[in-house]
Coordinates of C-alpha atoms and ligand atoms in Angstrom, one line a residue:
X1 CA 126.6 129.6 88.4
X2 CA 129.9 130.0 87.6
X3 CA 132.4 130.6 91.2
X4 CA 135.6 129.9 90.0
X5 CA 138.2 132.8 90.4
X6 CA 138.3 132.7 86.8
X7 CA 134.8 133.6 86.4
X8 CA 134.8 136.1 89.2
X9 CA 137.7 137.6 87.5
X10 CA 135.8 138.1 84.0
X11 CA 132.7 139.1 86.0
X12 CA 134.7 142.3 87.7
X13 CA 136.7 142.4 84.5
X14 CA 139.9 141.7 86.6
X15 CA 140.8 139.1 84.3
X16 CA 144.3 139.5 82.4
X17 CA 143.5 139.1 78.7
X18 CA 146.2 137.4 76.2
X19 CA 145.5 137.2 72.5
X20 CA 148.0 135.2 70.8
X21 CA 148.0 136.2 67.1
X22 CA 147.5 140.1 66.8
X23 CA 146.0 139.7 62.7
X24 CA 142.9 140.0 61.2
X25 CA 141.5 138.1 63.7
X26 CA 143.0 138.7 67.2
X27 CA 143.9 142.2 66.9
X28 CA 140.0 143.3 66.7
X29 CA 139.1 140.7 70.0
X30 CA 142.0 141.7 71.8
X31 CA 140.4 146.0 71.6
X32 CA 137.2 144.9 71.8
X33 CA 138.1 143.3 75.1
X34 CA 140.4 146.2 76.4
X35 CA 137.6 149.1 74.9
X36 CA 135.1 146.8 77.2
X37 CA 137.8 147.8 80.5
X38 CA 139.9 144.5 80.9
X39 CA 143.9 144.5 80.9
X40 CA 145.0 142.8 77.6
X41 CA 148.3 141.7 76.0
X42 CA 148.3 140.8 71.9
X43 CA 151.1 138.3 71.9
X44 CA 152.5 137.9 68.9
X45 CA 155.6 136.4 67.4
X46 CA 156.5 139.1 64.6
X47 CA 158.3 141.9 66.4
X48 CA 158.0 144.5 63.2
X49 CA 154.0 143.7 63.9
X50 CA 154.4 144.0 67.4
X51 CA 156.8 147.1 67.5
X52 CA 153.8 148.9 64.7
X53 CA 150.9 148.1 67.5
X54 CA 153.1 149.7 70.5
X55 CA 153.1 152.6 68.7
X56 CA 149.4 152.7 67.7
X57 CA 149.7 151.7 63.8
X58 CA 147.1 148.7 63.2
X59 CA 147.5 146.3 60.0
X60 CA 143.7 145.5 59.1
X61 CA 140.5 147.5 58.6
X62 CA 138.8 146.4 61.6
X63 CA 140.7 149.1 63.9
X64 CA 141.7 152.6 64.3
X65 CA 144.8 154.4 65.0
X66 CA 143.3 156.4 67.0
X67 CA 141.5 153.7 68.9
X68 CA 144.7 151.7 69.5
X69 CA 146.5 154.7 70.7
X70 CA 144.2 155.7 73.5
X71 CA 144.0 152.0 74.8
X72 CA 147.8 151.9 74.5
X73 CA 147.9 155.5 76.5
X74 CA 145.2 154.0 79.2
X75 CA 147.3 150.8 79.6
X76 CA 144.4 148.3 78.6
X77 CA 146.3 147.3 75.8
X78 CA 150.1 146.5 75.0
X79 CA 151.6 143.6 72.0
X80 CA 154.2 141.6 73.1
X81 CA 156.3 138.7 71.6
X82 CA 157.3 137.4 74.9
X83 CA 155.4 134.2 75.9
X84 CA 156.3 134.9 79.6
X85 CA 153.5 136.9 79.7
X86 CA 151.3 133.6 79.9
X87 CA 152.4 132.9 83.1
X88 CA 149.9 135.9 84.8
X89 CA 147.2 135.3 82.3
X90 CA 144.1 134.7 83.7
X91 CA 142.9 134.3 79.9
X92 CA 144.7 133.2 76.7
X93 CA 142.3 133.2 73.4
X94 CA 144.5 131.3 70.4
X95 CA 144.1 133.3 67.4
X96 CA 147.1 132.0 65.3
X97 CA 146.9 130.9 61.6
X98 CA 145.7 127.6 60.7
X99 CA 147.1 127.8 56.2
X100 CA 146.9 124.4 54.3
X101 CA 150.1 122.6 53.7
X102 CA 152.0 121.8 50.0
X103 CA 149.5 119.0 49.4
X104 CA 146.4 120.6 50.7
X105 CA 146.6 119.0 53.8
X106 CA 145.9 121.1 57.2
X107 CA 149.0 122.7 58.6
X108 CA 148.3 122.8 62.1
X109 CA 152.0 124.0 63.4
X110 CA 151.3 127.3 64.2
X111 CA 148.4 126.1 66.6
X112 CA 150.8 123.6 67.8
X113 CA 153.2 126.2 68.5
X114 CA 151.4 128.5 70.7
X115 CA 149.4 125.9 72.6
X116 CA 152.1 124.2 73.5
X117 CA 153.8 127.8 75.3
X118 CA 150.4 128.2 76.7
X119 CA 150.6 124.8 78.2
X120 CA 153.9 125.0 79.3
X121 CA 152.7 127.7 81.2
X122 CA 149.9 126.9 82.5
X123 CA 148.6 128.6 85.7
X124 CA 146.0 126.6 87.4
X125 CA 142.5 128.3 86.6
X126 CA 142.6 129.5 83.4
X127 CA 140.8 129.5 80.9
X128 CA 141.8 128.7 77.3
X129 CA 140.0 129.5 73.9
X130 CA 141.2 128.2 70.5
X131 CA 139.4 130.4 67.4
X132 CA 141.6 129.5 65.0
X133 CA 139.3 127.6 62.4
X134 CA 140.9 123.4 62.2
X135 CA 139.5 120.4 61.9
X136 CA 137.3 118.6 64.2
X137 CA 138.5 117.2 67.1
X138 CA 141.5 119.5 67.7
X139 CA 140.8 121.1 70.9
X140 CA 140.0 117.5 72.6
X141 CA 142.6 115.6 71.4
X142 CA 145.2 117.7 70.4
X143 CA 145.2 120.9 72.8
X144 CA 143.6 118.9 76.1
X145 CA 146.5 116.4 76.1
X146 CA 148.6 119.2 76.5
X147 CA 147.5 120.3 79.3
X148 CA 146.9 116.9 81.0
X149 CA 150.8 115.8 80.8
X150 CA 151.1 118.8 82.8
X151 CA 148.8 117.5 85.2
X152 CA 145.6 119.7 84.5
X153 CA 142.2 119.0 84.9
X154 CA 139.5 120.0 82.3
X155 CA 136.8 121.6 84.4
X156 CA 138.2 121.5 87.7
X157 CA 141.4 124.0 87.6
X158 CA 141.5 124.1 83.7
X159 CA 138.5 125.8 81.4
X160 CA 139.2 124.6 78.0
X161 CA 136.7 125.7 74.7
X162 CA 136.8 126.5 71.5
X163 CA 134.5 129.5 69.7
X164 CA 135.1 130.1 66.4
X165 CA 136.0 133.6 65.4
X166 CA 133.1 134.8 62.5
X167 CA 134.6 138.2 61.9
X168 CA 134.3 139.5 58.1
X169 CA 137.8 141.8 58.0
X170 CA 136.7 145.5 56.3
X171 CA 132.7 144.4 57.0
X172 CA 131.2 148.4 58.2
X173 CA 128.2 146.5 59.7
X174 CA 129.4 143.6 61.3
X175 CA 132.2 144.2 63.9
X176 CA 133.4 141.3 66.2
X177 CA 130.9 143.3 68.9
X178 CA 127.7 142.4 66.5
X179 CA 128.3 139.0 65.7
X180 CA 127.2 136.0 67.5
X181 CA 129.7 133.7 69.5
X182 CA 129.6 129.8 69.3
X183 CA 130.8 128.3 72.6
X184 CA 132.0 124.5 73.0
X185 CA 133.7 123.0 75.9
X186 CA 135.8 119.9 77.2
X187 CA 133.4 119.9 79.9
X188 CA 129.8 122.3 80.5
X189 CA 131.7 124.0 82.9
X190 CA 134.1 125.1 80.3
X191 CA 131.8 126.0 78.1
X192 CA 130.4 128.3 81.2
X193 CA 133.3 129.7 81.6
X194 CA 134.0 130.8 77.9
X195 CA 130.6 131.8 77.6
X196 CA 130.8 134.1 80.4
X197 CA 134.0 135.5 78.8
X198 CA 132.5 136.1 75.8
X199 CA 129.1 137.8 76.9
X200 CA 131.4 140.4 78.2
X201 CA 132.1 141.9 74.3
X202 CA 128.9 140.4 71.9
X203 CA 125.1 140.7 72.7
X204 CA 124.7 136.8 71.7
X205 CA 126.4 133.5 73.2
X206 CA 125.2 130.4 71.9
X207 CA 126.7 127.5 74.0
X208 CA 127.0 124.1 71.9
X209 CA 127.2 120.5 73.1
X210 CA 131.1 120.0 72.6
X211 CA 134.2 121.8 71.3
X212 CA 133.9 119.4 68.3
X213 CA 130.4 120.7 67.4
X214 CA 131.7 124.9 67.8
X215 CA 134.3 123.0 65.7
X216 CA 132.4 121.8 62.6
X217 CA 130.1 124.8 63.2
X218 CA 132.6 126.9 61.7
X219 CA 133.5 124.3 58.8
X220 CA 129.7 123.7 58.1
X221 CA 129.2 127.7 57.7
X222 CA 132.7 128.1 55.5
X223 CA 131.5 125.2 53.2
X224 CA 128.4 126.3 52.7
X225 CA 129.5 129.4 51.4
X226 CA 132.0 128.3 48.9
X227 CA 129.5 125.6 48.1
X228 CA 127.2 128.6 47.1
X229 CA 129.8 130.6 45.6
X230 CA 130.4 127.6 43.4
X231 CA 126.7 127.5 42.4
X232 CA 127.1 130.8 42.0
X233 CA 130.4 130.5 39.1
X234 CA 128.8 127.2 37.6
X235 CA 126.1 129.5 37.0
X236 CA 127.3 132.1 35.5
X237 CA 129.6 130.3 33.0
X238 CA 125.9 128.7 32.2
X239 CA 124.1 131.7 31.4
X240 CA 127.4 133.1 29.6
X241 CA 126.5 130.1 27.3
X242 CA 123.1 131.2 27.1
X243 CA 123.9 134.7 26.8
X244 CA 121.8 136.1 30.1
X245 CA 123.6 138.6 32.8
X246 CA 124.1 135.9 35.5
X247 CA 123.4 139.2 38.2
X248 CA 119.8 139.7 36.3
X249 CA 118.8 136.2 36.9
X250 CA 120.5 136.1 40.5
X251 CA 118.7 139.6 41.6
X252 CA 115.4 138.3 40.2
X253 CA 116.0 135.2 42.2
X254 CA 116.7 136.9 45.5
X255 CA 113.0 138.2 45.6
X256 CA 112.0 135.3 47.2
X257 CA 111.3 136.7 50.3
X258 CA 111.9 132.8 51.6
X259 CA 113.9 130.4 50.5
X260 CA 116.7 131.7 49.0
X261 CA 120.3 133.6 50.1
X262 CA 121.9 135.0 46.8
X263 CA 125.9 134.4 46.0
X264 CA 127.5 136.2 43.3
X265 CA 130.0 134.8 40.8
X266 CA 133.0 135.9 40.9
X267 CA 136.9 135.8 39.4
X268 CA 137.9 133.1 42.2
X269 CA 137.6 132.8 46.0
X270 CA 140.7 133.8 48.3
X271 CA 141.4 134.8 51.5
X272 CA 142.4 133.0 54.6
X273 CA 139.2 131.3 55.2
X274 CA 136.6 129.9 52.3
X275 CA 139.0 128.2 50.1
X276 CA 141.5 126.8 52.9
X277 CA 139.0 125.9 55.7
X278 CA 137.0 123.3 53.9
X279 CA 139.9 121.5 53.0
X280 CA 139.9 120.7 56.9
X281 CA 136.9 119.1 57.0
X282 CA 137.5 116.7 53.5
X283 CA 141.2 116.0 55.4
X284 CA 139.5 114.7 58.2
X285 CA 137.1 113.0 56.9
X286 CA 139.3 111.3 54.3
X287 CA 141.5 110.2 57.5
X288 CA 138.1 108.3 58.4
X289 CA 137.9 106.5 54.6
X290 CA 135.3 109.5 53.6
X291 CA 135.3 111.6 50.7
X292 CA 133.4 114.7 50.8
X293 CA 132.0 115.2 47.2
X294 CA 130.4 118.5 47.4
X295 CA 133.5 119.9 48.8
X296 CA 135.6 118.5 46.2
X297 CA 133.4 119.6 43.2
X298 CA 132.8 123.5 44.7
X299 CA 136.6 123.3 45.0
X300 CA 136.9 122.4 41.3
X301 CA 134.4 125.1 40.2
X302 CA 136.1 127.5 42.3
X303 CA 139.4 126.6 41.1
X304 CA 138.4 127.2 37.5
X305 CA 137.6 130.7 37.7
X306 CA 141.1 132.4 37.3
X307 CA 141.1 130.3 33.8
X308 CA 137.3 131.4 33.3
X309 CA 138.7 135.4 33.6
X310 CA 141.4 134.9 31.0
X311 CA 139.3 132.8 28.4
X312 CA 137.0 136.3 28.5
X313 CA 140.0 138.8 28.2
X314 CA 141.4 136.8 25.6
X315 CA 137.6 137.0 24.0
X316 CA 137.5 140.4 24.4
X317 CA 140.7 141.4 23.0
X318 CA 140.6 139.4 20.3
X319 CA 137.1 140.6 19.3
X320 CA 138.6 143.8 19.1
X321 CA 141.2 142.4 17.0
X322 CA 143.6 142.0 19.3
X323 CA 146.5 139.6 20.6
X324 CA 147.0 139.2 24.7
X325 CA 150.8 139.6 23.8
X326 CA 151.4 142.7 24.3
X327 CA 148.1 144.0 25.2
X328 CA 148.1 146.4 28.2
X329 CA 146.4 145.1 30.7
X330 CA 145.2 147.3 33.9
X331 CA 144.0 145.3 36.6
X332 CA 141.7 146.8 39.2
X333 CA 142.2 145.2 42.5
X334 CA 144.4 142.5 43.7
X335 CA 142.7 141.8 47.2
X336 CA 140.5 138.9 47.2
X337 CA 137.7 141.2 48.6
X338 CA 136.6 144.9 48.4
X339 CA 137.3 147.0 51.1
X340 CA 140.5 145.6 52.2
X341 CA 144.3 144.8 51.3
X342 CA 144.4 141.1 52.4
X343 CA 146.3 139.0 48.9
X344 CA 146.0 136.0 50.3
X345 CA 145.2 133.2 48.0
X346 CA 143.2 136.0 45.6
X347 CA 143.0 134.9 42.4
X348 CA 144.4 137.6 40.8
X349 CA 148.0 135.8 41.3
X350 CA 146.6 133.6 39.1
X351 CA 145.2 135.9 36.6
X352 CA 148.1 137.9 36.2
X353 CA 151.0 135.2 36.1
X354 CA 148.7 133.9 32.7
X355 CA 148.2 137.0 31.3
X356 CA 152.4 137.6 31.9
X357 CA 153.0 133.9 30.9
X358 CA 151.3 135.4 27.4
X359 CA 153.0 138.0 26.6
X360 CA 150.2 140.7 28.3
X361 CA 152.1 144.4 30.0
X362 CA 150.2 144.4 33.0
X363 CA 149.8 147.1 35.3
X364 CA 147.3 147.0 38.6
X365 CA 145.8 149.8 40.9
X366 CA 144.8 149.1 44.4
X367 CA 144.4 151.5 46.9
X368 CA 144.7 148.4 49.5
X369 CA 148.1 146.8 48.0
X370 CA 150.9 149.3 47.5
X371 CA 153.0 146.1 46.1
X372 CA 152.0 142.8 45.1
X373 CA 154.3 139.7 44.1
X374 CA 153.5 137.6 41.9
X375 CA 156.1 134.7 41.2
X376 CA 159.6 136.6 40.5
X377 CA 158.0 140.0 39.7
X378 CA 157.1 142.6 42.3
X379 CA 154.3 144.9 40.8
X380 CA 154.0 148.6 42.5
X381 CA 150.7 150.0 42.2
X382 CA 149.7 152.3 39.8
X383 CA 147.1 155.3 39.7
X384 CA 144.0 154.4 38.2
X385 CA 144.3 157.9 36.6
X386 CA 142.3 158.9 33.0
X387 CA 145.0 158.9 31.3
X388 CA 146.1 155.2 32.5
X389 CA 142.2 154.0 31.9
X390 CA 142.7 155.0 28.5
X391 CA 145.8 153.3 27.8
X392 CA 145.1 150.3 28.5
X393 CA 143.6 147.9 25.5
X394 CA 141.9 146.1 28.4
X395 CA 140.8 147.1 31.9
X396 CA 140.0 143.9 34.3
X397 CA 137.6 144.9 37.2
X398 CA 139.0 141.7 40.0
X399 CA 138.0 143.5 43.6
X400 CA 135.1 146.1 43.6
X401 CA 136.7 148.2 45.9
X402 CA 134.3 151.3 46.8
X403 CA 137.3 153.7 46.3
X404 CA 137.5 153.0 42.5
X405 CA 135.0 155.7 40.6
X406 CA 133.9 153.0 38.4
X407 CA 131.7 155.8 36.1
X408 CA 134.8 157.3 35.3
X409 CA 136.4 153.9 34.7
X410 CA 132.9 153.1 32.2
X411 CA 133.9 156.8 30.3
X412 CA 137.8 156.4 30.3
X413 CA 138.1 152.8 29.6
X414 CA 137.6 151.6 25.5
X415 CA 137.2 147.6 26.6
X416 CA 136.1 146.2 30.5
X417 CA 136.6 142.9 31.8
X418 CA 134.2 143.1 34.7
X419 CA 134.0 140.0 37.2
X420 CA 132.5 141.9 40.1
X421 CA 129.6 143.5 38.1
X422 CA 130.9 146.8 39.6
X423 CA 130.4 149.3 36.1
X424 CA 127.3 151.0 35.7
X425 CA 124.2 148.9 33.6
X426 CA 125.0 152.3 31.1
X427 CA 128.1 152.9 29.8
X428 CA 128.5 155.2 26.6
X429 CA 128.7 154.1 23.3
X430 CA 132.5 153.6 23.0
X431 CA 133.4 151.8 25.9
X432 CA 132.5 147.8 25.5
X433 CA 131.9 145.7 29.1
X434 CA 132.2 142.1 29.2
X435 CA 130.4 141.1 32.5
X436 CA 130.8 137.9 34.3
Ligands
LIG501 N1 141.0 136.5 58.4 C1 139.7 136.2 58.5 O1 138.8 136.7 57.9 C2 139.3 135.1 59.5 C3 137.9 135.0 59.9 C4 137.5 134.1 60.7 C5 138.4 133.1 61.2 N2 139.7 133.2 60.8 C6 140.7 132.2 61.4 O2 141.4 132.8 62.4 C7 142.7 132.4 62.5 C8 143.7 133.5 62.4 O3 143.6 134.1 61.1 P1 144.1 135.6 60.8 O4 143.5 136.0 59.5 O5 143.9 136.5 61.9 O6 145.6 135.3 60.6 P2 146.8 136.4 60.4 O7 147.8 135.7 59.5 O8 146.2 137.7 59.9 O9 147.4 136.6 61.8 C9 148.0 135.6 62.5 C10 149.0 136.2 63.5 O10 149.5 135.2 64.3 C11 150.9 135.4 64.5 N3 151.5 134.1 64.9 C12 151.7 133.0 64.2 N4 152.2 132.0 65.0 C13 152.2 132.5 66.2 C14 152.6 131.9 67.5 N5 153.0 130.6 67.6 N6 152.5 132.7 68.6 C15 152.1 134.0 68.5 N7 151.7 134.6 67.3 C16 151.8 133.8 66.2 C17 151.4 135.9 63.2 O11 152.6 136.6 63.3 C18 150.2 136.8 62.8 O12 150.4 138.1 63.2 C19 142.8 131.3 61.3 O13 142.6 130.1 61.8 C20 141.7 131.7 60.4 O14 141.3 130.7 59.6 C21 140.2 134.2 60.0

């Protein structure tokens, strides 16, 4: 039984919500909370983001205008930049970014950051959830301390977990309401608490032994999956080799009704999460004279990828007889996934500073990314028009987004570059696609 105020609180949704970070990550938990009838506040310290939510206009996929508007209208929600607002929090749920360093190593500043307002602030009773994804071992030893200088108790007048956030930004199946939430607390009556909290939005709680196991949970499920994805590459440079479509061989596979999960090859992995979050775990387990090998290799794979995409468009072109310098080169997609406008670490930075660094005009379309910088230049997004399709001496398929009409790319285009697998199996006669 949980009978602290706290719980009581969450149990009448009385309790006062505060999301620090409002991106792809807090914004969705901070409406799911307020559509579910408790008062919330997305703190955030960019006022141009928080000025855009006051006045209904959400940044990622996961939310609606519309949605935001009425909870703005109905008071559940409001964005703020002022930490004061901690102070009548019954709740605060860290959601802040958690980017790697210049060497790779974790930057952890921005958790820092916001922890320590919380803490500074702490009102007896509440309870306190980091999601960011770190390193095992931060909620203990780096967030608990906080709180202790300032004389809280973990259990007794402080709740103290961490639950990783899952969410999969721009996913149409699986909101942050549908997906599972791992629970781990300083103490069980933490985790109690949190897990209370948290049964209030998702169907599913699953209460761990400690924060450090909701800790490596996370890590565990973001290694395997770039782990796979690596397979995945290492793959299909192997079968490029032995000239089979890598997808024939992977969709044959995945008839296994047991045993098997399929991962697709791809230009490079980007984002916020698969290639950063491992790099956690190896960190901290280098700090304990370990080094993760699988880790290391996926990371190599990984990293090769971008190199992998301009080795075949230099292939391709120059099987049509052609030079990269001065070929025109239309990219389609910059994102590092379909469905949204997220640039982060894509690798299509990569793939376009080399194909620039030779000599290539490049052009992209992306209805996600009105803009995209890469080193000096800034790139506007172009129509992916017939005319444009047909133009180019090479068009490069790097995010399958579901708004490209890839049939009329197969007519239009002469020569395809496709990483995603994303053209039709039957293209005409005249148009020639090189398939990862
Ligand atoms: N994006 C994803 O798909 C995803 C999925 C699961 C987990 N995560 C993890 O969730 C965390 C957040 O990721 P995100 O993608 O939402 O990041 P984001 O960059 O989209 O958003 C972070 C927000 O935090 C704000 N911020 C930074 N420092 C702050 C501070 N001290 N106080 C208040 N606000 C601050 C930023 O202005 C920004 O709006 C990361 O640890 C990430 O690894 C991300």
């Amino acid at each position: 039984m949980n009978d602290s105020p706290v719980a009581d609180r969450i149990r009448n949704r009385e309790a006062r919500i505060t999301v620090i970070g409002q991106g792809y990550v807090g914004l969705p938990l901070a409406v799911e909370f307020a559509r579910r009838g408790f008062t919330v506040v997305g703190l955030d310290t960019d006022p141009a983001r928080v000025a855009a939510l006051n006045l209904g206009h959400p940044h990622g996929p996961d939310v609606e205008g519309e949605e935001l508007k009425a909870l703005l209208r109905e008071r559940r929600y409001e964005a703020r930049s002022d930490f004061s607002v901690l102070e009548q929090s019954d709740v605060v749920i860290i959601c802040v970014p958690t980017p790697l360093g210049k060497s790779r190593e974790p930057d952890i500043s921005f958790v820092v950051a916001a922890a320590e307002g919380v803490a500074a602030r702490f009102r007896p009773g509440q309870l306190v959830v980091l999601e960011s994804t770190t390193y095992p071992g931060t909620t203990e030893e780096l967030l608990l301390p906080m709180f202790e200088r300032r004389g809280a108790r973990a259990g007794v007048d402080l709740f103290l977990a961490f639950s990783p956030e899952r969410i999969d930004p721009g996913n149409p199946t699986f909101h942050v309401r549908d997906i599972p939430k791992v629970v781990g607390g300083i103490t069980p009556e933490c985790a109690r608490v949190a897990s209370l909290l948290y049964r209030q939005i998702v169907p599913s709680v699953i209460e761990v032994a400690s924060a450090k196991v909701a800790e490596l949970a996370k890590l565990y499920e973001n290694v395997f999956r770039n782990v796979n994805i690596a397979l995945a590459n290492e793959f299909a440079m192997m079968c490029r080799r032995l000239g089979v479509n890598s997808r024939d061989v992977i969709a044959a596979a995945a008839t296994k009704p047991f045993g098997f999960m399929p991962f697709y090859p791809g230009p490079g992995i980007g984002g916020h999460c698969i290639p950063v979050d491992p790099a956690y775990l190896s960190w901290r387990m280098r700090a304990d004279g370990y080094e993760p090998r699988f880790i290391a290799l996926a990371d190599e794979i990984n990293r090769q990828m971008p190199a992998f995409v301009i080795e075949l468009i230099t292939e391709a072109l120059n099987d049509d007889g052609r030079a990269v310098k001065g070929a025109r080169i239309l990219i389609l997609g910059v994102a590092y996934k379909r469905g949204i406008g997220d640039t982060r670490e894509s690798p299509a930075h990569e793939v376009i500073a080399a194909l620039c660094r030779r000599g290539a005009a490049v052009t992209y379309a992306d209805p996600h990314v009105p803009t995209f910088r890469v080193g000096e230049i800034e790139f506007k997004a172009v129509e992916p028009t017939e005319p444009a399709l047909r133009d180019a001496d090479c068009v490069v398929v790097l995010t399958d987004h579901p708004e490209f009409d890839y049939a009329t790319v197969a007519r239009q285009a002469h020569l395809i570059v496709d990483t995603r697998q994303a053209i039709p199996s039957t293209v005409p006669s005249t148009t020639r696609v090189v398939r990862l």
